[in-house]
Coordinates of C-alpha atoms in Angstrom, one line a residue:
M1 CA 82.9 114.6 93.6
C2 CA 86.0 113.3 92.0
G3 CA 88.0 110.2 91.0
I4 CA 91.5 109.4 92.2
A5 CA 94.3 107.3 90.9
G6 CA 97.9 106.6 91.7
F7 CA 100.8 104.2 92.0
T8 CA 104.2 103.9 93.7
H9 CA 107.5 103.4 91.9
L10 CA 110.1 102.1 94.4
H11 CA 113.0 102.6 92.0
G12 CA 112.5 106.2 91.3
Q13 CA 111.2 106.0 87.7
R14 CA 108.7 108.7 87.1
S15 CA 106.1 108.1 84.4
P16 CA 104.0 111.3 83.6
E17 CA 102.3 109.4 80.7
K18 CA 101.1 106.6 82.9
I19 CA 99.6 108.8 85.7
L20 CA 98.0 111.0 83.1
A21 CA 96.4 108.0 81.3
A22 CA 95.1 106.6 84.6
T23 CA 93.7 110.0 85.6
V24 CA 92.1 110.7 82.3
S25 CA 90.4 107.3 82.4
L26 CA 88.3 108.7 85.2
K27 CA 87.3 111.9 83.5
H28 CA 83.6 111.1 83.6
R29 CA 83.8 111.2 87.4
G30 CA 85.2 114.8 87.3
P31 CA 85.0 116.7 84.0
D32 CA 85.7 120.1 85.6
Q33 CA 89.4 119.7 86.5
H34 CA 92.1 117.2 86.5
G35 CA 95.7 117.3 87.9
T36 CA 98.6 115.1 88.7
W37 CA 101.6 115.2 91.1
E38 CA 104.8 113.1 91.0
S39 CA 107.9 112.5 93.1
D40 CA 110.6 109.9 92.7
H41 CA 108.5 107.3 94.5
V42 CA 104.8 108.0 93.8
S43 CA 102.5 109.4 91.2
L44 CA 99.0 110.7 92.1
G45 CA 96.1 112.0 90.0
A46 CA 92.6 113.3 90.5
V47 CA 89.7 114.5 88.4
R48 CA 87.2 116.9 89.9
L49 CA 83.5 117.5 89.6
K50 CA 83.1 120.9 91.2
V51 CA 80.4 120.9 93.9
R52 CA 81.8 123.1 96.6
D53 CA 84.3 126.0 96.4
L54 CA 83.9 126.3 92.6
H55 CA 86.9 128.7 92.3
G56 CA 89.3 126.8 94.6
G57 CA 90.2 123.3 95.7
D58 CA 91.8 122.0 92.5
Q59 CA 93.6 118.7 93.1
P60 CA 96.1 117.4 94.1
I61 CA 96.6 119.7 97.1
L62 CA 99.9 120.0 98.9
S63 CA 100.7 121.0 102.5
D64 CA 102.4 124.3 103.1
D65 CA 105.8 122.6 103.4
G66 CA 105.2 120.5 100.3
Q67 CA 105.8 117.3 102.1
T68 CA 102.2 115.9 102.2
V69 CA 99.9 115.7 99.2
I70 CA 96.3 114.5 99.0
V71 CA 93.9 113.4 96.3
F72 CA 90.3 112.9 97.4
N73 CA 87.0 111.6 96.2
G74 CA 83.8 112.3 98.1
E75 CA 82.1 114.8 100.4
I76 CA 82.9 115.6 104.1
Y77 CA 79.7 117.0 105.6
N78 CA 81.2 118.1 108.9
H79 CA 84.2 119.7 107.3
L80 CA 83.3 123.2 108.6
E81 CA 83.2 121.9 112.2
L82 CA 86.6 120.2 111.7
R83 CA 88.0 123.3 110.0
A84 CA 87.1 125.5 113.0
E85 CA 88.7 123.0 115.4
L86 CA 91.9 122.9 113.2
E87 CA 92.0 126.7 113.0
S88 CA 91.9 126.8 116.8
L89 CA 94.9 124.5 116.8
G90 CA 96.9 126.9 114.5
H91 CA 96.1 125.6 111.0
H92 CA 95.6 128.0 108.2
F93 CA 93.6 127.4 105.0
K94 CA 93.9 128.7 101.5
T95 CA 90.6 127.3 100.1
H96 CA 87.1 126.7 101.2
C97 CA 87.0 123.0 100.1
D98 CA 86.7 119.9 102.2
T99 CA 89.7 118.3 100.5
E100 CA 92.0 120.8 102.2
T101 CA 90.2 120.2 105.5
V102 CA 91.0 116.5 105.2
L103 CA 94.6 117.2 104.5
H104 CA 95.0 119.4 107.6
A105 CA 93.1 116.8 109.7
F106 CA 95.6 114.2 108.6
L107 CA 98.5 116.5 109.5
Q108 CA 97.1 117.0 112.9
W109 CA 95.8 113.6 113.8
D110 CA 97.3 111.2 111.3
T111 CA 95.2 108.1 110.6
Q112 CA 93.0 108.9 113.7
C113 CA 91.5 111.7 111.5
F114 CA 89.4 109.2 109.6
K115 CA 87.3 108.6 112.7
K116 CA 86.4 112.3 112.7
L117 CA 85.2 112.4 109.1
R118 CA 81.4 112.3 108.5
G119 CA 80.6 111.6 104.9
M120 CA 81.5 109.5 101.9
F121 CA 85.1 109.3 100.7
A122 CA 88.1 107.6 99.2
I123 CA 91.3 109.2 100.1
A124 CA 95.0 108.9 99.2
L125 CA 97.7 110.8 101.1
W126 CA 101.4 110.7 100.4
Q127 CA 104.1 111.9 102.9
E128 CA 107.3 112.6 101.0
H129 CA 109.6 112.8 104.0
R130 CA 108.3 109.5 105.3
Q131 CA 108.0 107.7 102.0
R132 CA 104.5 106.7 103.1
L133 CA 101.2 106.3 101.3
V134 CA 97.9 106.1 103.1
L135 CA 94.6 105.1 101.6
A136 CA 91.2 105.2 103.3
R137 CA 87.6 104.4 102.4
D138 CA 84.4 105.6 104.0
R139 CA 82.7 103.4 106.7
V140 CA 80.0 101.8 104.6
G141 CA 81.6 101.7 101.1
I142 CA 79.7 104.5 99.4
K143 CA 82.8 105.5 97.4
P144 CA 84.9 102.8 95.7
L145 CA 88.6 102.2 96.0
Y146 CA 90.5 99.5 94.1
I147 CA 94.1 98.4 94.9
S148 CA 96.7 96.1 93.5
Q149 CA 100.1 95.2 94.7
R150 CA 102.4 93.7 92.1
N151 CA 105.4 91.4 92.5
D152 CA 107.8 94.4 92.5
D153 CA 106.0 95.5 95.7
N154 CA 104.6 98.6 94.1
L155 CA 101.0 99.6 94.8
Y156 CA 98.4 100.7 92.3
F157 CA 95.1 102.2 93.2
G158 CA 92.1 104.0 91.6
S159 CA 88.4 104.9 92.1
E160 CA 87.6 102.5 89.3
L161 CA 89.2 99.3 87.9
K162 CA 89.9 101.1 84.6
A163 CA 92.4 103.4 86.4
I164 CA 94.5 100.3 87.3
L165 CA 93.9 98.6 84.0
S166 CA 95.3 101.6 82.1
H167 CA 98.7 100.3 83.1
P168 CA 100.0 97.9 80.4
E169 CA 101.9 95.9 83.0
I170 CA 98.7 94.9 84.8
P171 CA 97.5 91.5 83.6
R172 CA 93.8 91.3 82.7
K173 CA 93.2 87.8 83.9
L174 CA 89.8 86.8 85.2
D175 CA 89.6 86.0 88.9
E176 CA 88.0 82.6 89.2
A177 CA 86.9 82.9 92.8
G178 CA 85.3 86.3 92.1
L179 CA 83.5 84.8 89.1
S180 CA 82.1 82.0 91.3
Y181 CA 80.6 84.5 93.6
Y182 CA 79.3 86.7 90.7
L183 CA 77.4 83.8 89.1
S184 CA 75.4 83.2 92.3
L185 CA 75.1 86.8 93.6
N186 CA 75.1 88.8 90.4
Y187 CA 77.7 91.1 92.1
V188 CA 81.3 90.6 93.3
P189 CA 81.6 90.7 97.1
S190 CA 84.4 92.6 98.8
T191 CA 87.4 92.1 98.8
Y192 CA 87.2 90.2 95.5
T193 CA 87.0 91.6 92.0
L194 CA 86.8 89.9 88.6
I195 CA 90.5 90.7 87.8
E196 CA 93.1 88.5 89.4
G197 CA 95.5 90.5 91.6
I198 CA 93.1 93.5 92.1
T199 CA 91.0 93.8 95.2
K200 CA 88.8 96.4 96.9
L201 CA 89.9 98.2 100.0
P202 CA 87.1 97.2 102.5
P203 CA 84.8 99.9 103.9
G204 CA 85.9 101.4 107.2
K205 CA 89.6 100.6 106.7
F206 CA 92.8 102.3 105.8
L207 CA 95.8 101.0 104.1
E208 CA 99.4 102.1 104.8
W209 CA 102.3 101.4 102.3
R210 CA 105.9 101.9 103.1
S211 CA 108.8 100.6 100.9
G212 CA 106.6 97.8 99.6
E213 CA 105.1 96.7 102.9
V214 CA 101.4 97.0 103.2
T215 CA 99.2 96.9 106.3
I216 CA 95.4 97.3 106.4
E217 CA 93.6 98.3 109.6
P218 CA 90.0 99.2 110.6
Y219 CA 89.2 102.7 111.9
W220 CA 85.5 101.7 112.2
N221 CA 83.7 98.4 112.4
L222 CA 80.2 97.4 111.5
R223 CA 78.8 96.0 114.8
P224 CA 75.6 96.1 116.9
W225 CA 76.5 99.2 119.0
A226 CA 74.0 97.8 121.5
T227 CA 74.9 100.0 124.4
R228 CA 71.5 101.7 125.0
T229 CA 68.0 100.8 125.8
F230 CA 65.2 102.4 123.6
N231 CA 61.5 102.6 123.8
L232 CA 59.7 103.1 120.5
E233 CA 58.9 106.8 121.1
S234 CA 62.4 107.8 122.2
A235 CA 63.9 105.8 119.2
K236 CA 61.6 107.7 116.8
E237 CA 62.6 111.0 118.3
E238 CA 66.3 110.2 117.8
L239 CA 65.7 109.0 114.3
D240 CA 63.8 112.2 113.5
F241 CA 66.7 114.2 114.8
L242 CA 69.3 112.2 112.9
L243 CA 67.4 112.4 109.6
T244 CA 66.9 116.1 110.0
D245 CA 70.6 116.7 110.6
S246 CA 71.8 114.3 107.9
V247 CA 69.5 115.6 105.2
R248 CA 70.4 119.2 106.1
E249 CA 74.1 118.4 105.8
H250 CA 73.6 116.5 102.5
L251 CA 71.8 119.5 101.0
V252 CA 74.9 121.8 101.3
S253 CA 76.1 122.5 97.7
D254 CA 77.3 125.3 95.6
V255 CA 75.6 123.8 92.5
P256 CA 72.0 122.9 91.7
L257 CA 70.6 119.9 93.7
G258 CA 67.6 117.6 93.7
V259 CA 66.2 114.3 95.1
W260 CA 65.5 111.0 93.5
A261 CA 61.9 110.2 94.2
S262 CA 60.5 106.8 93.5
G263 CA 57.3 107.3 95.6
G264 CA 58.5 104.7 98.1
L265 CA 58.9 105.2 101.8
D266 CA 62.7 105.8 101.7
S267 CA 62.9 108.4 98.9
S268 CA 59.7 110.1 100.1
T269 CA 61.2 110.4 103.6
L270 CA 64.1 112.3 102.1
V271 CA 61.8 114.6 100.1
H272 CA 60.0 115.4 103.4
Y273 CA 63.1 116.3 105.3
A274 CA 64.7 118.1 102.3
S275 CA 61.6 120.2 101.8
Q276 CA 61.8 121.3 105.4
A277 CA 65.5 122.3 105.1
F278 CA 65.7 123.5 101.5
S279 CA 65.2 127.3 101.1
G280 CA 64.0 127.2 97.5
R281 CA 61.7 124.9 95.5
L282 CA 63.0 121.4 95.6
K283 CA 63.6 119.5 92.4
T284 CA 62.6 115.8 92.3
F285 CA 63.3 113.2 89.6
S286 CA 61.6 109.9 88.9
V287 CA 61.4 107.0 86.4
S288 CA 58.1 105.6 85.3
F289 CA 57.1 102.4 83.5
S290 CA 53.7 103.5 82.0
G291 CA 51.2 100.7 81.7
K292 CA 53.2 98.2 83.8
K293 CA 51.9 96.7 87.1
F294 CA 55.0 97.9 88.9
D295 CA 54.8 101.5 87.6
E296 CA 55.2 103.8 90.6
S297 CA 54.1 107.1 88.9
S298 CA 50.9 107.6 90.9
Y299 CA 52.9 107.5 94.2
F300 CA 55.8 109.8 93.2
R301 CA 53.4 112.3 91.6
T302 CA 51.4 112.3 94.9
V303 CA 54.6 113.1 96.8
A304 CA 55.6 115.7 94.3
E305 CA 52.2 117.4 94.6
H306 CA 52.2 117.1 98.4
Y307 CA 55.5 118.9 98.8
G308 CA 55.1 121.2 95.8
T309 CA 58.3 120.1 94.1
D310 CA 59.6 121.0 90.7
H311 CA 59.1 117.5 89.3
Y312 CA 60.8 115.7 86.4
E313 CA 60.1 112.2 85.2
F314 CA 61.3 109.9 82.5
D315 CA 59.2 107.0 81.1
L316 CA 61.3 104.0 80.5
N317 CA 59.7 101.9 77.8
E318 CA 60.6 99.7 74.9
Q319 CA 60.7 102.7 72.5
Q320 CA 63.6 104.3 74.4
D321 CA 67.1 103.6 73.3
V322 CA 67.5 100.8 75.8
L323 CA 70.0 98.8 73.7
S324 CA 72.4 101.7 73.5
A325 CA 72.4 102.1 77.3
V326 CA 72.9 98.3 77.8
E327 CA 75.9 98.5 75.4
Q328 CA 77.4 101.4 77.3
I329 CA 76.9 100.1 80.9
P330 CA 79.9 97.7 80.8
Q331 CA 82.2 100.6 80.0
Y332 CA 81.1 102.5 83.2
S333 CA 80.3 99.5 85.4
D334 CA 84.0 98.8 85.5
E335 CA 83.4 95.3 86.7
P336 CA 80.0 93.7 85.8
S337 CA 77.5 94.4 88.5
A338 CA 74.5 92.4 87.1
D339 CA 71.8 94.4 89.0
A340 CA 69.3 95.1 86.3
G341 CA 68.4 98.3 88.2
A342 CA 71.4 99.8 86.5
V343 CA 69.3 100.6 83.5
P344 CA 66.7 102.8 85.1
V345 CA 69.4 104.4 87.2
W346 CA 71.3 105.1 84.0
F347 CA 68.3 107.0 82.5
L348 CA 67.5 108.7 85.8
S349 CA 71.0 110.0 86.1
K350 CA 71.1 111.1 82.5
M351 CA 67.8 113.1 83.0
C352 CA 69.0 114.6 86.3
R353 CA 72.3 115.8 84.9
E354 CA 70.4 118.2 82.6
Q355 CA 69.0 120.0 85.6
V356 CA 71.3 119.4 88.6
T357 CA 74.8 118.3 89.6
V358 CA 73.9 116.7 93.0
V359 CA 71.0 114.4 94.1
L360 CA 70.0 112.9 97.4
S361 CA 69.2 109.2 97.1
G362 CA 67.5 106.6 99.4
E363 CA 70.0 103.8 99.4
G364 CA 70.7 102.0 102.7
A365 CA 67.3 102.3 104.5
D366 CA 66.3 98.7 103.5
E367 CA 69.5 97.2 104.8
L368 CA 69.5 99.3 108.0
F369 CA 65.8 98.9 109.0
G370 CA 64.7 95.7 107.4
G371 CA 63.0 96.6 104.2
Y372 CA 63.3 93.5 102.0
A373 CA 60.8 90.6 101.7
T374 CA 63.9 88.3 101.9
Y375 CA 64.0 88.8 105.6
Q376 CA 60.4 87.5 105.8
A377 CA 61.4 84.7 103.5
N378 CA 64.1 83.6 106.0
V379 CA 61.4 83.2 108.6
Y380 CA 59.0 81.3 106.4
A381 CA 61.8 79.0 105.1
K382 CA 62.7 78.2 108.7
Q383 CA 59.1 77.0 109.2
A384 CA 59.1 75.2 105.8
R385 CA 62.2 73.2 106.8
Q386 CA 60.2 71.5 109.5
Y387 CA 58.6 69.5 106.6
P388 CA 60.5 66.7 104.9
A389 CA 62.8 67.7 102.1
W390 CA 61.1 65.2 99.7
L391 CA 57.8 67.1 100.2
R392 CA 59.4 70.4 99.4
K393 CA 61.1 68.9 96.4
T394 CA 57.8 67.6 95.2
A395 CA 56.2 71.0 95.6
L396 CA 59.0 72.6 93.7
G397 CA 58.6 70.1 90.9
A398 CA 54.9 70.9 90.7
A399 CA 55.5 74.7 90.8
S400 CA 57.9 74.3 87.9
L401 CA 55.1 73.1 85.7
W402 CA 53.4 76.5 86.1
P403 CA 54.0 78.6 83.0
A404 CA 56.4 81.6 83.6
S405 CA 54.8 85.0 83.5
D406 CA 56.1 88.3 82.1
N407 CA 55.7 90.0 85.4
K408 CA 58.9 91.6 86.8
I409 CA 58.7 89.4 90.0
G410 CA 55.5 87.4 89.7
F411 CA 54.0 84.9 92.1
D412 CA 55.3 82.0 90.0
Y413 CA 58.9 83.4 90.3
K414 CA 58.6 84.0 94.0
L415 CA 57.1 80.6 94.7
R416 CA 59.8 78.6 92.8
R417 CA 62.5 80.7 94.3
F418 CA 61.2 80.2 97.9
L419 CA 60.8 76.5 97.5
A420 CA 64.3 76.1 96.0
G421 CA 65.7 78.3 98.8
S422 CA 64.0 76.2 101.5
L423 CA 66.2 73.3 100.4
L424 CA 69.4 75.2 101.0
D425 CA 71.4 76.0 104.1
P426 CA 69.9 79.1 105.7
Y427 CA 72.9 81.3 104.9
A428 CA 73.1 80.1 101.3
A429 CA 69.3 80.6 101.1
H430 CA 69.6 84.2 102.2
F431 CA 72.0 85.0 99.3
F432 CA 69.9 82.9 97.0
W433 CA 66.7 85.0 97.5
N434 CA 68.3 88.0 95.8
G435 CA 70.8 86.0 93.7
T436 CA 70.6 83.7 90.7
F437 CA 72.3 80.3 90.4
S438 CA 72.4 78.2 93.5
D439 CA 75.7 76.5 94.5
Q440 CA 74.6 73.3 92.8
Q441 CA 73.4 75.0 89.6
R442 CA 76.6 77.0 89.5
K443 CA 78.8 73.9 89.8
R444 CA 77.1 72.4 86.8
L445 CA 77.5 75.6 84.8
Y446 CA 80.9 76.8 85.8
L447 CA 83.7 74.4 84.8
R448 CA 86.2 75.9 87.3
D449 CA 83.9 76.3 90.2
G450 CA 85.7 74.2 92.8
N451 CA 84.1 73.9 96.3
R452 CA 83.2 77.5 96.9
S453 CA 79.9 78.1 98.8
M454 CA 77.9 81.3 99.3
R455 CA 77.9 80.3 103.0
D456 CA 81.6 81.2 103.1
L457 CA 80.6 84.9 103.1
A458 CA 79.1 84.5 106.6
R459 CA 82.3 83.3 108.1
W460 CA 83.1 86.9 109.3
L461 CA 79.7 87.3 111.0
P462 CA 80.4 88.9 114.4
T463 CA 79.0 86.9 117.3
E464 CA 77.4 90.0 118.6
F465 CA 75.1 90.2 115.6
S466 CA 74.0 86.5 115.7
A467 CA 73.5 86.8 119.4
T468 CA 71.0 89.7 119.1
G469 CA 68.7 87.8 116.8
E470 CA 68.4 86.1 113.4
L471 CA 67.2 89.3 111.6
N472 CA 70.3 91.2 112.7
Q473 CA 72.6 88.6 111.2
W474 CA 70.8 88.9 107.9
L475 CA 71.1 92.7 108.1
W476 CA 74.8 92.5 108.8
L477 CA 75.3 90.3 105.8
D478 CA 73.5 92.7 103.5
Q479 CA 75.2 95.8 105.0
S480 CA 78.6 94.0 104.5
Y481 CA 78.0 92.7 100.9
Y482 CA 74.8 93.5 99.1
L483 CA 74.8 97.2 100.1
P484 CA 78.3 98.2 99.2
D485 CA 79.0 95.8 96.4
D486 CA 75.6 95.9 94.6
I487 CA 73.4 98.8 95.6
L488 CA 76.1 101.4 96.2
N489 CA 78.2 100.2 93.3
K490 CA 75.3 100.6 90.9
C491 CA 74.4 104.0 92.2
D492 CA 78.0 105.3 92.1
R493 CA 78.8 103.9 88.6
M494 CA 75.6 105.0 86.9
S495 CA 75.5 108.4 88.4
M496 CA 79.2 109.1 87.8
A497 CA 78.8 107.9 84.2
H498 CA 76.8 111.1 83.8
S499 CA 79.0 113.3 86.1
L500 CA 76.3 113.4 88.7
E501 CA 77.0 113.2 92.5
A502 CA 74.5 111.0 94.4
R503 CA 74.4 111.3 98.2
P504 CA 72.7 108.5 100.2
A505 CA 71.6 110.5 103.2
F506 CA 70.4 107.4 105.2
L507 CA 74.1 106.2 105.3
D508 CA 75.4 108.9 107.7
H509 CA 77.3 106.6 110.0
R510 CA 75.4 108.0 113.0
I511 CA 72.2 106.6 111.5
V512 CA 74.0 103.3 110.7
E513 CA 75.1 103.0 114.3
F514 CA 71.6 104.0 115.6
A515 CA 69.9 101.4 113.4
N516 CA 72.3 98.6 114.5
A517 CA 71.6 99.4 118.1
L518 CA 67.8 99.0 117.7
P519 CA 66.0 95.8 118.8
E520 CA 64.7 93.7 116.0
E521 CA 61.0 94.4 116.7
F522 CA 61.6 98.0 115.8
K523 CA 62.6 96.9 112.3
I524 CA 60.0 94.3 111.4
R525 CA 56.9 94.0 113.5
N526 CA 53.7 91.9 112.6
G527 CA 54.8 91.7 109.0
S528 CA 55.4 95.4 108.7
L529 CA 58.9 96.1 107.1
K530 CA 61.0 99.1 108.3
F531 CA 58.5 99.5 111.1
I532 CA 60.2 102.4 113.0
L533 CA 60.7 104.4 109.8
R534 CA 57.2 103.7 108.7
D535 CA 55.8 104.7 112.1
L536 CA 57.8 107.9 112.2
M537 CA 56.6 109.0 108.8
R538 CA 52.9 107.9 109.3
D539 CA 51.7 111.4 110.1
K540 CA 54.1 113.1 107.7
L541 CA 53.8 111.4 104.3
P542 CA 50.6 110.7 102.2
Q543 CA 48.9 107.6 103.4
S544 CA 49.2 105.8 100.1
V545 CA 53.0 105.9 100.5
I546 CA 52.9 104.5 104.0
T547 CA 50.7 101.6 103.1
R548 CA 52.0 100.7 99.6
R549 CA 53.9 97.5 98.8
K550 CA 57.6 97.8 98.0
E551 CA 58.7 97.5 94.4
G552 CA 62.2 96.8 93.3
F553 CA 63.8 99.5 91.1
D554 CA 64.8 97.6 88.0
I555 CA 63.7 96.6 84.5
P556 CA 61.1 93.9 83.5
A557 CA 64.1 91.6 82.8
H558 CA 62.0 88.5 82.1
H559 CA 59.8 90.2 79.5
W560 CA 62.6 92.1 77.9
F561 CA 64.8 89.0 77.3
R562 CA 61.8 87.6 75.4
T563 CA 61.5 90.8 73.3
I564 CA 63.8 93.7 72.9
L565 CA 66.9 92.1 74.5
K566 CA 66.5 88.7 72.9
P567 CA 68.6 89.5 69.8
M568 CA 71.4 91.0 71.8
L569 CA 71.4 88.0 74.2
L570 CA 71.6 85.4 71.5
D571 CA 74.3 87.4 69.6
T572 CA 76.4 87.8 72.7
V573 CA 75.9 84.6 74.7
N574 CA 76.1 81.9 72.0
E575 CA 77.8 78.5 71.6
S576 CA 81.0 79.9 70.0
S577 CA 81.4 82.8 72.5
V578 CA 80.7 80.5 75.5
K579 CA 83.1 77.7 74.4
A580 CA 85.8 80.3 73.6
T581 CA 86.0 81.3 77.2
G582 CA 86.6 77.8 78.5
L583 CA 84.6 78.8 81.6
F584 CA 81.1 77.4 81.1
E585 CA 79.4 74.2 80.1
W586 CA 77.5 75.3 77.0
K587 CA 74.7 72.7 77.5
E588 CA 73.9 74.4 80.9
V589 CA 73.9 77.9 79.4
K590 CA 71.7 76.8 76.6
K591 CA 69.3 75.1 79.0
T592 CA 69.0 78.3 81.0
I593 CA 68.3 80.4 77.8
D594 CA 65.9 77.8 76.3
A595 CA 63.9 77.4 79.5
H596 CA 63.4 81.2 79.7
L597 CA 62.5 81.7 76.0
S598 CA 60.0 78.8 76.2
R599 CA 58.5 80.2 79.4
R600 CA 59.4 77.1 81.4
A601 CA 61.2 79.4 83.8
N602 CA 61.8 83.0 84.5
N603 CA 65.6 83.3 84.2
G604 CA 65.8 87.0 83.3
Y605 CA 68.1 87.9 86.1
H606 CA 70.4 85.0 85.4
L607 CA 70.6 86.0 81.7
W608 CA 71.2 89.6 82.6
G609 CA 74.2 88.6 84.6
M610 CA 75.6 86.5 81.7
L611 CA 75.0 89.2 79.2
M612 CA 76.8 91.8 81.3
L613 CA 79.7 89.4 82.0
F614 CA 80.3 88.6 78.3
Q615 CA 80.0 92.2 77.3
W616 CA 82.4 93.2 80.0
M617 CA 85.0 90.6 79.1
K618 CA 84.9 91.7 75.5
R619 CA 85.1 95.4 76.3
W620 CA 88.0 95.1 78.7
N621 CA 89.8 92.3 76.8
V622 CA 89.8 90.0 79.9
S623 CA 91.7 86.8 79.5
T624 CA 90.1 83.6 80.8
N625 CA 93.2 81.4 80.3

């Protein structure tokens, strides 16, 4: 696992200091080796966390003729198959690493090579003789890649925003459209960022730069892939095969490896398949919340005992150094992803790194197979909208009189959220279930909001998805935005902050294509979420795991903002700091804080987003004017 950075310079002005600074800014992603390469028109840098070929594979890597150079972040799980094919075509290799395999694949097939790669990656390739830069990102956005083209036509890129922000000529001006989305979603959807002029290269696409001209094209599209007819048993057999093969490939490593185990269906499934394929005693890692209703320790201990793993756990409580972690997260989050789950993932990654360098993680299963209660909320809201709006508003007003609880996601929170969402457009409501401020609330809060709507994110929805059913369109939206820009963003930043490589084995693109070819009734059936996965694992996992209710992996934000996080919140998001930005209506911010502290509402997730935003703007000296 690595981090990459680079920039072009059309007028032949090399800058060793700049590329070194951009590269070193990513050192946490790859503390084992760093290197740079420059020509008259490009500068490239990479940092490396050694996972395969520990004695070779230092980056950047050049072709034999010195005309093509690569910097690479990720893992290619089928690189040995590709290497054998390339050797049969006359290619010769000097290392055993997958980076060199990607280089030779590009030399053989040019941009068509990206279709052949199975794994997670962000890639930059420079061809000196053609004065051509090519960037590519994996199909579902596991690995990040930021880009910025300036007025002089030069292109800057990096695995994290900080690699671009290391350049003094890059303005740090807040992007108002990105902020509008952030305030409602608690993350910034692709292609936006929170810095004006910097965007994300979308998943499944490659970029080509020549003499200042940029083109971006897809090599893979997220679509239904509905070309086959399944029955349940044949679908389960194929899923079993795909999971077996994917987990086996994800276990390949030259360094110690483990599995994140929450005790839920997804991570327990990975423990099952990993235990079958792993030759030694598998290591598993978990975070507990002792004494809390949402504590999952009984489940993950059952799984650890069932498979005889070498198990490690960390109890995240108010006596831990939570404030220190919250202060450090904006440094590594790069742009504020206000998913409160970053805190347990931070501590989980920190614990893991003491034992292993690589972990398998369960991200993606919910978005592929229908694992969120929000999908059921969409169905119930459709039914609720048959009743007059005034009646639903009256019910919401009555529910608002209910004192807010300290539960992480209590009945009071879910009821208010549902009733408020039922008053929204169905697309806006889908984003609202997992988000924070509605469009109307955000417009009262954010002085520069304009007319942006969360519904805008659905404008790229392929007709094939909406034609195959309502559930599939919600899954497409989450696979396109929530998964890469929240879930995978959080996983990448928090693990990489501790130089830990996290591998989401469910996101092998073959599994993604398989899931998107399944009929809806295989995903949610009779109220059972992730039906096909649950049915497949029914005779494999402990029964308690199969029948348990899903818990979100995050902190008790509502309670903590009334206790340990209250001083930090009031010190960070106060009248002077809010007015200094010129972004927000202080009365609305104060109303949100006061309602939470007085238990008139549970606004913990709203406040987490505001806290992360203000800490991030201060840390990165972001201008709002």
